[in-house]
Amino acid sequence: MNSFEAFKDPQLCRALLARLTAEATTPFRFMEVCGTHTVAIFQSGLRSLLPPTITHLTGPGCPVCVTHESEVAAFLDLAGRDDVVLTTFGDLMRVPGPKGRNLKTAKADGARVEVVYSPVDALAVAAANPGRTVVFLGVGFETTAPAVAATIKLAREQNLKNFRVLSFHKLVPPALEALLSDPDINVDAFILPGHVSAIIGATPYAFVAEKYHVPSVVTGFEPLDILTALLDITGMLKNNAPAIRNGYTRVVSDAGNPVAMAIMDEVFSPADALWRGLGLIPQSGLVIREEFADFDAMRLPGVELKETPPLPGCRCGEVLKGKMAPNECPLFGKACTPATPVGPCMVSTEGGCAAYFKYRLDL
Ligand code: SF4
């Protein structure tokens, strides 16, 4: 058995699940902060096996889902410009914007939009389109920001004058602070993201336990990782001893990845940012520093974040805050399906609504 299989071992999973069922006698609600955890919890079958005392909430951990409607409108506006080629990861192509527009329909209408698999690929697009400005859509959390920062530095080294990034990157710890300071949000514990934590480490979450007394565990994506984290949380809740634990030490060091953090810090600086459903969160985004202003698409003439109404009928904002389960949205599975998504939570493979639909969860 290789190490990947070992973290899925059915016998061990059954044993941990039995322990969890025996020990989780007091009800609690946990939220996973990462879209990959959302999918892992559903895909592994854990979602339906958890003891009834444990309520699972999906959270704001899908990068596409938390991209604010004003940000979607801004990149759709850019797509409409004749002097621009947009480059993007594929999961943004179908995210709905105002009047039902998305990048796919914009492309069908003649916009130059190219799907890339890495931000570095966008540099080749820039080199091939010297007469146009090539803009890479930078969405995502601390996980993706270092690679985008490295790409900007590479563009400078290559003396590419027609490459820019629209930086809508978001930072996870300020979002947790925003959730925890909202009195309407009822979360007893967090499963903290493995990928983001590989970059920033476990230390930046200390406030979650110290200030808000909410136990949380950084963990991986295999069933044993998740079950161990839930057992750990159960113990901390029982003993009234909230802490931040790092259960993913095979990937995450408490201090994070200093090389990735240094490059992110060299190119970006924190700034207030808009999140879908959560609104404006102080110091929760990354903007391009003055030193790299020539690579900042927000500084192109005519690019701005305009007030944009939320998508009619879509309850993604409440889903992202754990206030509503996806299948409680009146549009779920009716007007809104993966083939006809009304909101981003049904578009993205990491979205809670898409996961509920895919795994047919009517729980
Ligand atoms: S089911 Fe569709 S409309 Fe409802 S919250 Fe999810 S994405 Fe939005």
mmCIF file of C-alpha atoms and ligand atoms in Angstrom:
data_model
loop_
_atom_site.group_PDB
_atom_site.id
_atom_site.type_symbol
_atom_site.label_atom_id
_atom_site.label_comp_id
_atom_site.label_asym_id
_atom_site.label_seq_id
_atom_site.Cartn_x
_atom_site.Cartn_y
_atom_site.Cartn_z
ATOM 1 C CA MET A 1 0.000 0.000 0.000
ATOM 2 C CA ASN A 2 1.510 3.349 -1.026
ATOM 3 C CA SER A 3 1.197 6.402 1.181
ATOM 4 C CA PHE A 4 -1.767 7.814 -0.806
ATOM 5 C CA GLU A 5 -3.727 4.603 -0.361
ATOM 6 C CA ALA A 6 -2.760 4.487 3.310
ATOM 7 C CA PHE A 7 -4.644 7.745 3.917
ATOM 8 C CA LYS A 8 -7.748 6.129 2.426
ATOM 9 C CA ASP A 9 -7.459 2.791 4.220
ATOM 10 C CA PRO A 10 -11.092 1.611 4.680
ATOM 11 C CA GLN A 11 -10.424 -0.286 7.908
ATOM 12 C CA LEU A 12 -8.755 2.676 9.527
ATOM 13 C CA CYS A 13 -11.504 4.968 8.255
ATOM 14 C CA ARG A 14 -14.159 2.729 9.780
ATOM 15 C CA ALA A 15 -12.297 2.654 13.096
ATOM 16 C CA LEU A 16 -11.929 6.446 13.184
ATOM 17 C CA LEU A 17 -15.547 6.929 12.190
ATOM 18 C CA ALA A 18 -16.642 4.638 15.049
ATOM 19 C CA ARG A 19 -14.511 6.649 17.474
ATOM 20 C CA LEU A 20 -15.891 9.900 16.125
ATOM 21 C CA THR A 21 -19.462 8.650 16.472
ATOM 22 C CA ALA A 22 -18.795 7.585 20.065
ATOM 23 C CA GLU A 23 -17.060 10.801 21.053
ATOM 24 C CA ALA A 24 -19.085 13.454 19.198
ATOM 25 C CA THR A 25 -21.927 13.363 21.692
ATOM 26 C CA THR A 26 -22.412 17.137 21.783
ATOM 27 C CA PRO A 27 -23.685 18.673 18.540
ATOM 28 C CA PHE A 28 -21.338 20.971 16.645
ATOM 29 C CA ARG A 29 -21.186 22.722 13.309
ATOM 30 C CA PHE A 30 -17.951 22.744 11.371
ATOM 31 C CA MET A 31 -17.119 24.598 8.200
ATOM 32 C CA GLU A 32 -14.434 23.648 5.725
ATOM 33 C CA VAL A 33 -12.762 26.707 4.272
ATOM 34 C CA CYS A 34 -11.407 25.140 1.110
ATOM 35 C CA GLY A 35 -13.252 24.097 -2.027
ATOM 36 C CA THR A 36 -11.012 21.061 -2.418
ATOM 37 C CA HIS A 37 -12.115 19.907 1.036
ATOM 38 C CA THR A 38 -15.728 20.461 -0.014
ATOM 39 C CA VAL A 39 -15.280 18.055 -2.890
ATOM 40 C CA ALA A 40 -13.173 15.602 -0.855
ATOM 41 C CA ILE A 41 -15.784 15.370 1.890
ATOM 42 C CA PHE A 42 -18.521 14.622 -0.641
ATOM 43 C CA GLN A 43 -16.508 12.447 -3.015
ATOM 44 C CA SER A 44 -15.211 10.157 -0.265
ATOM 45 C CA GLY A 45 -18.745 9.574 1.038
ATOM 46 C CA LEU A 46 -17.872 11.103 4.412
ATOM 47 C CA ARG A 47 -20.626 13.687 4.118
ATOM 48 C CA SER A 48 -23.309 11.049 4.538
ATOM 49 C CA LEU A 49 -21.377 8.954 7.085
ATOM 50 C CA LEU A 50 -20.720 11.635 9.697
ATOM 51 C CA PRO A 51 -22.576 11.182 12.980
ATOM 52 C CA PRO A 52 -25.836 13.146 13.163
ATOM 53 C CA THR A 53 -24.410 15.360 15.907
ATOM 54 C CA ILE A 54 -21.997 16.880 13.394
ATOM 55 C CA THR A 55 -23.326 19.468 10.967
ATOM 56 C CA HIS A 56 -21.158 20.221 7.988
ATOM 57 C CA LEU A 57 -21.211 23.651 6.334
ATOM 58 C CA THR A 58 -19.544 24.602 3.082
ATOM 59 C CA GLY A 59 -17.607 27.851 3.313
ATOM 60 C CA PRO A 60 -16.002 30.615 1.263
ATOM 61 C CA GLY A 61 -13.158 28.479 -0.061
ATOM 62 C CA CYS A 62 -13.959 28.331 -3.751
ATOM 63 C CA PRO A 63 -11.908 31.030 -5.488
ATOM 64 C CA VAL A 64 -14.273 31.372 -8.420
ATOM 65 C CA CYS A 65 -17.325 31.520 -6.151
ATOM 66 C CA VAL A 66 -16.008 34.361 -3.973
ATOM 67 C CA THR A 67 -15.050 36.508 -6.957
ATOM 68 C CA HIS A 68 -17.379 39.468 -6.504
ATOM 69 C CA GLU A 69 -20.048 40.364 -9.073
ATOM 70 C CA SER A 70 -18.288 43.727 -9.671
ATOM 71 C CA GLU A 71 -15.064 41.866 -10.458
ATOM 72 C CA VAL A 72 -16.897 39.564 -12.879
ATOM 73 C CA ALA A 73 -18.434 42.633 -14.550
ATOM 74 C CA ALA A 74 -14.979 44.247 -14.806
ATOM 75 C CA PHE A 75 -13.395 41.328 -16.612
ATOM 76 C CA LEU A 76 -16.400 40.932 -18.902
ATOM 77 C CA ASP A 77 -16.009 44.609 -19.823
ATOM 78 C CA LEU A 78 -12.338 43.977 -20.580
ATOM 79 C CA ALA A 79 -13.278 41.008 -22.747
ATOM 80 C CA GLY A 80 -15.383 43.344 -24.864
ATOM 81 C CA ARG A 81 -12.385 45.481 -25.827
ATOM 82 C CA ASP A 82 -10.838 45.041 -29.232
ATOM 83 C CA ASP A 83 -7.333 45.874 -27.972
ATOM 84 C CA VAL A 84 -7.349 43.141 -25.296
ATOM 85 C CA VAL A 85 -6.769 39.376 -25.205
ATOM 86 C CA LEU A 86 -8.011 37.848 -21.941
ATOM 87 C CA THR A 87 -6.268 34.780 -20.582
ATOM 88 C CA THR A 88 -7.881 32.804 -17.807
ATOM 89 C CA PHE A 89 -8.156 29.485 -16.070
ATOM 90 C CA GLY A 90 -11.065 27.536 -17.544
ATOM 91 C CA ASP A 91 -13.235 27.650 -14.441
ATOM 92 C CA LEU A 92 -13.976 31.355 -14.949
ATOM 93 C CA MET A 93 -15.362 30.852 -18.453
ATOM 94 C CA ARG A 94 -18.938 30.112 -17.389
ATOM 95 C CA VAL A 95 -19.209 32.336 -14.321
ATOM 96 C CA PRO A 96 -22.328 34.410 -14.861
ATOM 97 C CA GLY A 97 -22.142 38.170 -14.898
ATOM 98 C CA PRO A 98 -24.697 40.917 -15.481
ATOM 99 C CA LYS A 99 -27.446 40.115 -17.995
ATOM 100 C CA GLY A 100 -26.431 36.465 -18.116
ATOM 101 C CA ARG A 101 -23.152 37.226 -19.913
ATOM 102 C CA ASN A 102 -20.073 35.110 -19.307
ATOM 103 C CA LEU A 103 -16.671 34.732 -20.940
ATOM 104 C CA LYS A 104 -17.929 31.890 -23.094
ATOM 105 C CA THR A 105 -20.727 33.972 -24.579
ATOM 106 C CA ALA A 106 -18.324 36.917 -24.899
ATOM 107 C CA LYS A 107 -15.963 34.678 -26.878
ATOM 108 C CA ALA A 108 -18.839 33.514 -29.071
ATOM 109 C CA ASP A 109 -19.544 37.205 -29.714
ATOM 110 C CA GLY A 110 -15.981 37.723 -30.928
ATOM 111 C CA ALA A 111 -14.028 38.528 -27.747
ATOM 112 C CA ARG A 112 -10.446 37.262 -27.620
ATOM 113 C CA VAL A 113 -10.410 34.921 -24.618
ATOM 114 C CA GLU A 114 -7.885 32.120 -24.206
ATOM 115 C CA VAL A 115 -7.886 29.413 -21.547
ATOM 116 C CA VAL A 116 -4.448 28.759 -20.054
ATOM 117 C CA TYR A 117 -3.328 26.099 -17.619
ATOM 118 C CA SER A 118 -0.716 28.213 -15.869
ATOM 119 C CA PRO A 119 -0.192 31.978 -15.604
ATOM 120 C CA VAL A 120 3.171 31.493 -17.335
ATOM 121 C CA ASP A 121 1.307 30.259 -20.440
ATOM 122 C CA ALA A 122 -0.215 33.750 -20.691
ATOM 123 C CA LEU A 123 3.263 35.135 -21.430
ATOM 124 C CA ALA A 124 3.415 33.093 -24.628
ATOM 125 C CA VAL A 125 0.027 34.555 -25.606
ATOM 126 C CA ALA A 126 1.439 38.041 -24.980
ATOM 127 C CA ALA A 127 4.487 37.301 -27.106
ATOM 128 C CA ALA A 128 2.216 36.100 -29.925
ATOM 129 C CA ASN A 129 -0.026 39.193 -29.763
ATOM 130 C CA PRO A 130 2.322 42.192 -29.798
ATOM 131 C CA GLY A 131 -0.422 44.546 -30.998
ATOM 132 C CA ARG A 132 -2.750 43.856 -28.093
ATOM 133 C CA THR A 133 -2.677 43.939 -24.305
ATOM 134 C CA VAL A 134 -2.824 40.429 -22.885
ATOM 135 C CA VAL A 135 -4.518 40.353 -19.493
ATOM 136 C CA PHE A 136 -4.363 37.369 -17.146
ATOM 137 C CA LEU A 137 -7.298 37.084 -14.733
ATOM 138 C CA GLY A 138 -5.712 36.590 -11.336
ATOM 139 C CA VAL A 139 -8.295 35.041 -9.055
ATOM 140 C CA GLY A 140 -7.682 32.651 -6.199
ATOM 141 C CA PHE A 141 -6.170 32.586 -2.769
ATOM 142 C CA GLU A 142 -2.644 32.508 -1.365
ATOM 143 C CA THR A 143 -2.241 29.206 -3.218
ATOM 144 C CA THR A 144 -2.148 30.782 -6.670
ATOM 145 C CA ALA A 145 -0.852 34.277 -5.916
ATOM 146 C CA PRO A 146 2.860 33.309 -5.697
ATOM 147 C CA ALA A 147 2.806 31.750 -9.194
ATOM 148 C CA VAL A 148 1.133 34.869 -10.580
ATOM 149 C CA ALA A 149 3.710 37.059 -8.829
ATOM 150 C CA ALA A 150 6.501 34.970 -10.343
ATOM 151 C CA THR A 151 4.882 35.363 -13.773
ATOM 152 C CA ILE A 152 4.840 39.155 -13.423
ATOM 153 C CA LYS A 153 8.535 39.088 -12.553
ATOM 154 C CA LEU A 154 9.204 36.841 -15.538
ATOM 155 C CA ALA A 155 7.286 39.224 -17.812
ATOM 156 C CA ARG A 156 9.579 42.017 -16.617
ATOM 157 C CA GLU A 157 12.666 39.880 -17.245
ATOM 158 C CA GLN A 158 11.394 39.106 -20.753
ATOM 159 C CA ASN A 159 10.712 42.814 -21.308
ATOM 160 C CA LEU A 160 7.101 42.028 -22.265
ATOM 161 C CA LYS A 161 5.349 45.390 -22.495
ATOM 162 C CA ASN A 162 1.886 44.075 -23.356
ATOM 163 C CA PHE A 163 1.238 41.740 -20.406
ATOM 164 C CA ARG A 164 -0.899 42.661 -17.400
ATOM 165 C CA VAL A 165 -2.667 40.946 -14.520
ATOM 166 C CA LEU A 166 -6.099 41.801 -13.188
ATOM 167 C CA SER A 167 -5.456 40.908 -9.574
ATOM 168 C CA PHE A 168 -8.553 39.789 -7.715
ATOM 169 C CA HIS A 169 -6.600 37.502 -5.392
ATOM 170 C CA LYS A 170 -8.026 37.023 -1.919
ATOM 171 C CA LEU A 171 -6.528 36.217 1.456
ATOM 172 C CA VAL A 172 -8.066 33.567 3.693
ATOM 173 C CA PRO A 173 -7.318 34.759 7.274
ATOM 174 C CA PRO A 174 -9.182 38.116 6.873
ATOM 175 C CA ALA A 175 -12.193 36.229 5.481
ATOM 176 C CA LEU A 176 -12.215 34.000 8.564
ATOM 177 C CA GLU A 177 -12.075 37.115 10.743
ATOM 178 C CA ALA A 178 -15.049 38.564 8.811
ATOM 179 C CA LEU A 179 -17.038 35.345 9.259
ATOM 180 C CA LEU A 180 -16.215 35.070 12.943
ATOM 181 C CA SER A 181 -17.144 38.658 13.694
ATOM 182 C CA ASP A 182 -20.570 38.247 12.039
ATOM 183 C CA PRO A 183 -23.039 37.484 14.850
ATOM 184 C CA ASP A 184 -25.379 35.700 12.416
ATOM 185 C CA ILE A 185 -22.803 33.069 11.573
ATOM 186 C CA ASN A 186 -22.923 29.955 13.628
ATOM 187 C CA VAL A 187 -19.679 27.970 13.239
ATOM 188 C CA ASP A 188 -18.129 25.971 16.096
ATOM 189 C CA ALA A 189 -14.975 24.845 14.320
ATOM 190 C CA PHE A 190 -13.054 25.127 11.066
ATOM 191 C CA ILE A 191 -11.237 22.650 8.886
ATOM 192 C CA LEU A 192 -8.512 24.904 7.552
ATOM 193 C CA PRO A 193 -7.269 24.746 3.971
ATOM 194 C CA GLY A 194 -4.342 22.503 3.140
ATOM 195 C CA HIS A 195 -3.171 24.256 -0.039
ATOM 196 C CA VAL A 196 -3.374 27.828 1.278
ATOM 197 C CA SER A 197 -1.652 26.718 4.482
ATOM 198 C CA ALA A 198 1.190 25.162 2.500
ATOM 199 C CA ILE A 199 2.020 28.752 1.540
ATOM 200 C CA ILE A 200 1.182 30.733 4.696
ATOM 201 C CA GLY A 201 1.621 28.031 7.356
ATOM 202 C CA ALA A 202 -0.601 27.511 10.407
ATOM 203 C CA THR A 203 0.535 30.488 12.488
ATOM 204 C CA PRO A 204 -1.633 33.167 10.759
ATOM 205 C CA TYR A 205 -4.771 31.414 12.057
ATOM 206 C CA ALA A 206 -3.799 31.820 15.726
ATOM 207 C CA PHE A 207 -6.424 34.544 16.215
ATOM 208 C CA VAL A 208 -9.206 32.062 15.398
ATOM 209 C CA ALA A 209 -8.566 30.207 18.644
ATOM 210 C CA GLU A 210 -7.149 33.052 20.733
ATOM 211 C CA LYS A 211 -9.698 35.763 19.935
ATOM 212 C CA TYR A 212 -12.765 33.744 18.902
ATOM 213 C CA HIS A 213 -12.144 30.492 20.843
ATOM 214 C CA VAL A 214 -12.935 28.394 17.787
ATOM 215 C CA PRO A 215 -10.904 25.163 17.469
ATOM 216 C CA SER A 216 -9.531 24.545 14.000
ATOM 217 C CA VAL A 217 -7.314 22.024 12.261
ATOM 218 C CA VAL A 218 -5.203 22.424 9.127
ATOM 219 C CA THR A 219 -5.628 19.168 7.293
ATOM 220 C CA GLY A 220 -5.168 17.269 4.059
ATOM 221 C CA PHE A 221 -7.731 15.938 1.637
ATOM 222 C CA GLU A 222 -7.834 12.193 2.222
ATOM 223 C CA PRO A 223 -10.604 10.617 4.331
ATOM 224 C CA LEU A 224 -8.201 9.821 7.181
ATOM 225 C CA ASP A 225 -6.968 13.429 7.222
ATOM 226 C CA ILE A 226 -10.505 14.731 7.540
ATOM 227 C CA LEU A 227 -11.654 12.172 10.103
ATOM 228 C CA THR A 228 -8.559 12.795 12.240
ATOM 229 C CA ALA A 229 -9.211 16.539 12.095
ATOM 230 C CA LEU A 230 -12.825 16.052 13.178
ATOM 231 C CA LEU A 231 -11.744 13.829 16.066
ATOM 232 C CA ASP A 232 -9.229 16.460 17.087
ATOM 233 C CA ILE A 233 -11.927 19.154 16.951
ATOM 234 C CA THR A 234 -14.301 16.973 18.990
ATOM 235 C CA GLY A 235 -11.657 16.622 21.690
ATOM 236 C CA MET A 236 -10.922 20.353 21.763
ATOM 237 C CA LEU A 237 -14.620 21.208 21.991
ATOM 238 C CA LYS A 238 -15.200 18.645 24.752
ATOM 239 C CA ASN A 239 -12.276 19.929 26.783
ATOM 240 C CA ASN A 240 -13.068 23.561 26.048
ATOM 241 C CA ALA A 241 -9.493 23.912 24.859
ATOM 242 C CA PRO A 242 -9.630 25.674 21.472
ATOM 243 C CA ALA A 243 -6.378 25.699 19.539
ATOM 244 C CA ILE A 244 -5.059 25.744 16.002
ATOM 245 C CA ARG A 245 -3.617 22.348 15.160
ATOM 246 C CA ASN A 246 -1.568 21.432 12.149
ATOM 247 C CA GLY A 247 -2.634 17.953 11.116
ATOM 248 C CA TYR A 248 -1.029 18.208 7.675
ATOM 249 C CA THR A 249 2.619 18.332 8.637
ATOM 250 C CA ARG A 250 3.594 16.203 5.643
ATOM 251 C CA VAL A 251 2.893 19.310 3.524
ATOM 252 C CA VAL A 252 2.403 22.316 5.818
ATOM 253 C CA SER A 253 4.998 23.785 8.139
ATOM 254 C CA ASP A 254 3.777 26.155 10.830
ATOM 255 C CA ALA A 255 5.798 28.990 9.313
ATOM 256 C CA GLY A 256 4.693 28.298 5.726
ATOM 257 C CA ASN A 257 6.781 28.507 2.586
ATOM 258 C CA PRO A 258 9.163 31.498 2.932
ATOM 259 C CA VAL A 259 10.144 31.544 -0.754
ATOM 260 C CA ALA A 260 6.529 31.669 -1.965
ATOM 261 C CA MET A 261 5.578 34.282 0.640
ATOM 262 C CA ALA A 262 8.569 36.460 -0.254
ATOM 263 C CA ILE A 263 7.732 36.563 -3.966
ATOM 264 C CA MET A 264 4.052 37.230 -3.202
ATOM 265 C CA ASP A 265 5.068 40.072 -0.899
ATOM 266 C CA GLU A 266 7.522 41.515 -3.425
ATOM 267 C CA VAL A 267 4.861 41.897 -6.132
ATOM 268 C CA PHE A 268 1.598 42.321 -4.207
ATOM 269 C CA SER A 269 0.473 44.287 -1.187
ATOM 270 C CA PRO A 270 -2.674 43.657 0.895
ATOM 271 C CA ALA A 271 -5.682 45.897 0.254
ATOM 272 C CA ASP A 272 -9.387 45.962 1.036
ATOM 273 C CA ALA A 273 -11.286 43.640 -1.304
ATOM 274 C CA LEU A 274 -14.823 42.732 -2.266
ATOM 275 C CA TRP A 275 -16.012 39.146 -1.742
ATOM 276 C CA ARG A 276 -19.215 37.707 -3.110
ATOM 277 C CA GLY A 277 -21.661 37.413 -0.241
ATOM 278 C CA LEU A 278 -19.231 38.735 2.348
ATOM 279 C CA GLY A 279 -18.876 42.265 0.971
ATOM 280 C CA LEU A 280 -15.851 44.482 1.560
ATOM 281 C CA ILE A 281 -13.317 42.851 3.875
ATOM 282 C CA PRO A 282 -10.406 44.989 5.092
ATOM 283 C CA GLN A 283 -6.962 43.929 3.884
ATOM 284 C CA SER A 284 -8.307 40.739 2.334
ATOM 285 C CA GLY A 285 -7.087 41.189 -1.232
ATOM 286 C CA LEU A 286 -3.800 41.582 -3.072
ATOM 287 C CA VAL A 287 -3.086 44.519 -5.344
ATOM 288 C CA ILE A 288 -0.016 44.921 -7.527
ATOM 289 C CA ARG A 289 2.650 47.117 -5.942
ATOM 290 C CA GLU A 290 3.645 50.460 -7.451
ATOM 291 C CA GLU A 291 7.005 48.986 -8.534
ATOM 292 C CA PHE A 292 5.113 46.638 -10.889
ATOM 293 C CA ALA A 293 2.422 49.141 -11.946
ATOM 294 C CA ASP A 294 3.154 48.547 -15.641
ATOM 295 C CA PHE A 295 1.781 45.019 -15.208
ATOM 296 C CA ASP A 296 -1.417 46.051 -13.415
ATOM 297 C CA ALA A 297 -4.572 45.743 -15.535
ATOM 298 C CA MET A 298 -6.546 47.786 -13.000
ATOM 299 C CA ARG A 299 -4.456 50.765 -14.137
ATOM 300 C CA LEU A 300 -5.528 50.442 -17.780
ATOM 301 C CA PRO A 301 -7.762 53.338 -18.854
ATOM 302 C CA GLY A 302 -11.465 52.590 -18.329
ATOM 303 C CA VAL A 303 -10.987 49.625 -15.995
ATOM 304 C CA GLU A 304 -12.845 50.008 -12.717
ATOM 305 C CA LEU A 305 -15.019 48.174 -10.224
ATOM 306 C CA LYS A 306 -18.548 49.444 -10.661
ATOM 307 C CA GLU A 307 -21.460 48.778 -8.383
ATOM 308 C CA THR A 308 -23.038 45.629 -9.808
ATOM 309 C CA PRO A 309 -26.228 44.013 -8.526
ATOM 310 C CA PRO A 310 -26.081 40.413 -7.250
ATOM 311 C CA LEU A 311 -27.389 37.739 -9.617
ATOM 312 C CA PRO A 312 -31.202 37.676 -9.405
ATOM 313 C CA GLY A 313 -32.449 34.817 -7.227
ATOM 314 C CA CYS A 314 -28.993 33.375 -6.571
ATOM 315 C CA ARG A 315 -28.197 32.625 -2.924
ATOM 316 C CA CYS A 316 -24.470 31.929 -3.355
ATOM 317 C CA GLY A 317 -23.700 34.647 -0.799
ATOM 318 C CA GLU A 318 -25.586 32.752 1.892
ATOM 319 C CA VAL A 319 -24.117 29.409 0.831
ATOM 320 C CA LEU A 320 -20.597 30.845 1.103
ATOM 321 C CA LYS A 321 -21.309 32.048 4.638
ATOM 322 C CA GLY A 322 -22.710 28.702 5.735
ATOM 323 C CA LYS A 323 -26.123 30.268 6.330
ATOM 324 C CA MET A 324 -27.840 28.112 3.752
ATOM 325 C CA ALA A 325 -27.204 24.637 2.382
ATOM 326 C CA PRO A 326 -27.035 24.661 -1.430
ATOM 327 C CA ASN A 327 -30.147 22.523 -1.802
ATOM 328 C CA GLU A 328 -32.110 25.055 0.271
ATOM 329 C CA CYS A 329 -31.763 27.569 -2.547
ATOM 330 C CA PRO A 330 -35.121 27.683 -4.375
ATOM 331 C CA LEU A 331 -33.327 27.500 -7.731
ATOM 332 C CA PHE A 332 -31.171 24.459 -6.867
ATOM 333 C CA GLY A 333 -31.665 21.628 -9.341
ATOM 334 C CA LYS A 334 -34.464 23.506 -11.097
ATOM 335 C CA ALA A 335 -33.452 26.720 -12.850
ATOM 336 C CA CYS A 336 -29.892 26.187 -11.601
ATOM 337 C CA THR A 337 -27.968 23.064 -12.620
ATOM 338 C CA PRO A 338 -24.381 22.557 -13.809
ATOM 339 C CA ALA A 339 -25.699 22.752 -17.395
ATOM 340 C CA THR A 340 -27.638 25.951 -16.642
ATOM 341 C CA PRO A 341 -25.768 27.590 -13.758
ATOM 342 C CA VAL A 342 -27.353 30.696 -12.277
ATOM 343 C CA GLY A 343 -24.496 31.374 -9.864
ATOM 344 C CA PRO A 344 -20.777 30.582 -9.583
ATOM 345 C CA CYS A 345 -21.288 27.987 -6.817
ATOM 346 C CA MET A 346 -22.926 25.791 -9.480
ATOM 347 C CA VAL A 347 -20.239 26.517 -12.087
ATOM 348 C CA SER A 348 -17.039 25.783 -10.264
ATOM 349 C CA THR A 349 -15.913 22.221 -9.658
ATOM 350 C CA GLU A 350 -15.062 23.397 -6.128
ATOM 351 C CA GLY A 351 -18.432 25.067 -5.570
ATOM 352 C CA GLY A 352 -20.781 23.800 -2.862
ATOM 353 C CA CYS A 353 -23.825 23.808 -5.147
ATOM 354 C CA ALA A 354 -22.006 21.844 -7.857
ATOM 355 C CA ALA A 355 -20.839 19.308 -5.257
ATOM 356 C CA TYR A 356 -24.346 18.888 -3.860
ATOM 357 C CA PHE A 357 -25.695 18.420 -7.361
ATOM 358 C CA LYS A 358 -22.976 16.036 -8.514
ATOM 359 C CA TYR A 359 -23.244 13.778 -5.481
ATOM 360 C CA ARG A 360 -27.064 14.084 -5.414
ATOM 361 C CA LEU A 361 -27.117 15.205 -1.805
ATOM 362 C CA ASP A 362 -30.592 15.911 -0.579
ATOM 363 C CA LEU A 363 -29.480 15.747 3.026
HETATM 364 S S1 SF4 B 1 -28.227 26.736 -6.485
HETATM 365 FE FE1 SF4 B 1 -27.578 28.144 -8.101
HETATM 366 S S2 SF4 B 1 -28.725 29.991 -7.752
HETATM 367 FE FE2 SF4 B 1 -28.816 28.793 -5.866
HETATM 368 S S3 SF4 B 1 -27.106 29.494 -4.638
HETATM 369 FE FE3 SF4 B 1 -26.359 27.773 -5.801
HETATM 370 S S4 SF4 B 1 -25.474 28.679 -7.645
HETATM 371 FE FE4 SF4 B 1 -26.743 30.263 -6.710
#
